[in-house]
Short mmCIF file of N, CA and C in Angstrom, two decimals:
data_model
loop_
_atom_site.label_atom_id
_atom_site.label_comp_id
_atom_site.label_asym_id
_atom_site.label_seq_id
_atom_site.Cartn_x
_atom_site.Cartn_y
_atom_site.Cartn_z
N ALA M 1 42.34 -37.87 33.14
CA ALA M 1 41.78 -35.76 32.75
C ALA M 1 42.20 -36.08 31.02
N THR M 2 41.19 -35.14 30.72
CA THR M 2 41.29 -34.82 29.05
C THR M 2 42.31 -33.88 29.24
N ARG M 3 42.28 -33.05 27.99
CA ARG M 3 43.76 -32.01 27.98
C ARG M 3 43.10 -30.64 27.72
N ALA M 4 42.20 -30.84 27.94
CA ALA M 4 41.43 -29.05 28.40
C ALA M 4 40.85 -29.25 29.64
N GLU M 5 40.46 -30.02 30.05
CA GLU M 5 39.99 -30.69 31.24
C GLU M 5 41.52 -29.89 32.73
N ALA M 6 43.09 -30.58 31.97
CA ALA M 6 43.62 -29.96 32.54
C ALA M 6 44.48 -28.72 32.18
N SER M 7 44.04 -28.25 30.87
CA SER M 7 44.63 -26.97 30.76
C SER M 7 43.40 -26.25 31.89
N ALA M 8 42.25 -25.86 31.93
CA ALA M 8 41.76 -25.71 32.53
C ALA M 8 41.98 -25.02 33.54
N GLN M 9 42.27 -26.08 34.51
CA GLN M 9 43.17 -26.41 35.96
C GLN M 9 44.10 -25.55 36.33
N LEU M 10 45.06 -25.91 35.03
CA LEU M 10 45.77 -25.21 34.93
C LEU M 10 46.42 -23.61 34.94
N ASP M 11 44.91 -22.97 34.27
CA ASP M 11 44.51 -21.84 34.09
C ASP M 11 43.91 -21.16 35.79
N SER M 12 43.19 -21.85 35.90
CA SER M 12 42.31 -21.33 37.52
C SER M 12 44.12 -21.66 38.33
N ALA M 13 45.00 -22.58 38.29
CA ALA M 13 46.17 -22.45 39.51
C ALA M 13 47.18 -21.20 39.12
N ARG M 14 47.05 -20.53 37.23
CA ARG M 14 47.89 -19.90 36.68
C ARG M 14 47.25 -18.30 37.66
N ALA M 15 45.97 -18.48 37.78
CA ALA M 15 45.20 -16.98 38.43
C ALA M 15 45.21 -16.65 39.73
N CYS M 16 45.07 -18.21 40.65
CA CYS M 16 45.78 -18.11 41.87
C CYS M 16 47.15 -17.92 42.49
N LEU M 17 48.41 -18.01 41.41
CA LEU M 17 49.45 -17.77 41.19
C LEU M 17 49.53 -16.24 41.23
N ARG M 18 48.88 -16.03 39.83
CA ARG M 18 49.16 -14.08 39.75
C ARG M 18 48.66 -13.42 41.54
N ALA M 19 48.28 -13.50 41.75
CA ALA M 19 47.26 -13.06 42.61
C ALA M 19 48.03 -12.44 44.19
N VAL M 20 48.93 -14.09 43.45
CA VAL M 20 50.20 -13.18 45.30
C VAL M 20 50.95 -13.78 44.63
N ARG M 21 51.84 -13.70 43.53
CA ARG M 21 52.50 -13.47 43.03
C ARG M 21 52.49 -12.29 41.20
N PRO M 22 52.41 -11.09 41.41
CA PRO M 22 51.95 -10.50 40.41
C PRO M 22 53.01 -10.54 39.22
N ASP M 23 54.05 -10.26 39.76
CA ASP M 23 55.44 -10.81 39.33
C ASP M 23 55.25 -10.78 37.55
N PRO M 24 55.26 -10.28 36.77
CA PRO M 24 54.97 -10.55 35.27
C PRO M 24 56.11 -11.71 35.01
N ALA M 25 57.86 -11.83 35.37
CA ALA M 25 58.48 -12.40 35.37
C ALA M 25 58.12 -13.64 35.42
N ALA M 26 57.67 -14.03 37.02
CA ALA M 26 57.21 -15.52 37.37
C ALA M 26 56.33 -15.41 36.96
N ALA M 27 55.35 -14.84 36.03
CA ALA M 27 53.98 -15.12 35.60
C ALA M 27 54.73 -15.86 33.95
N ARG M 28 55.77 -15.32 33.24
CA ARG M 28 56.19 -15.96 32.13
C ARG M 28 56.71 -16.75 32.32
N ASP M 29 57.62 -17.85 33.35
CA ASP M 29 58.34 -18.91 34.17
C ASP M 29 57.11 -19.55 34.46
N LEU M 30 56.21 -19.28 34.59
CA LEU M 30 55.13 -20.59 34.85
C LEU M 30 54.11 -20.79 33.72
N ASP M 31 53.85 -19.72 33.09
CA ASP M 31 53.34 -20.23 31.30
C ASP M 31 54.23 -21.65 30.67
N ALA M 32 55.87 -21.08 30.74
CA ALA M 32 56.47 -22.14 30.25
C ALA M 32 56.85 -23.43 30.35
N LEU M 33 56.10 -23.25 31.88
CA LEU M 33 56.91 -25.10 32.61
C LEU M 33 55.00 -25.09 32.26
N VAL M 34 54.73 -24.65 31.92
CA VAL M 34 52.92 -25.68 32.32
C VAL M 34 53.04 -25.58 30.35
N GLY M 35 53.82 -25.10 29.45
CA GLY M 35 53.77 -25.23 28.20
C GLY M 35 54.67 -26.85 28.57
N SER M 36 55.43 -26.53 28.98
CA SER M 36 56.41 -27.64 28.47
C SER M 36 55.76 -28.96 29.76
N LEU M 37 55.36 -29.07 30.45
CA LEU M 37 54.21 -29.50 30.76
C LEU M 37 53.05 -30.52 29.71
N LEU M 38 52.46 -29.35 29.59
CA LEU M 38 51.42 -30.21 28.67
C LEU M 38 52.17 -30.84 27.55
N ASP M 39 52.79 -30.32 26.97
CA ASP M 39 53.29 -30.69 25.62
C ASP M 39 53.99 -32.17 25.91
N ARG M 40 54.95 -32.91 27.27
CA ARG M 40 54.99 -33.77 27.99
C ARG M 40 54.38 -35.13 28.05
N ALA M 41 52.71 -34.65 28.57
CA ALA M 41 51.93 -35.17 29.25
C ALA M 41 51.13 -35.44 27.67
N TRP M 42 50.51 -34.66 26.46
CA TRP M 42 50.46 -35.51 26.15
C TRP M 42 51.19 -35.36 24.23
#
C-alpha cells in the first residue's frame, strides 16, 4: 500500500474508533500512535 492508501485506511479506522469512544484524550493518543506508525513505516 502507498502512504496515501494507508493514511486513508487509518482515517477511516480513526472515525470508527471515535464513534465508539468519543473521548478526546483517547483520540489524541490514537493520533499520536498512528503518526508514529506512519513515520516508522516510511
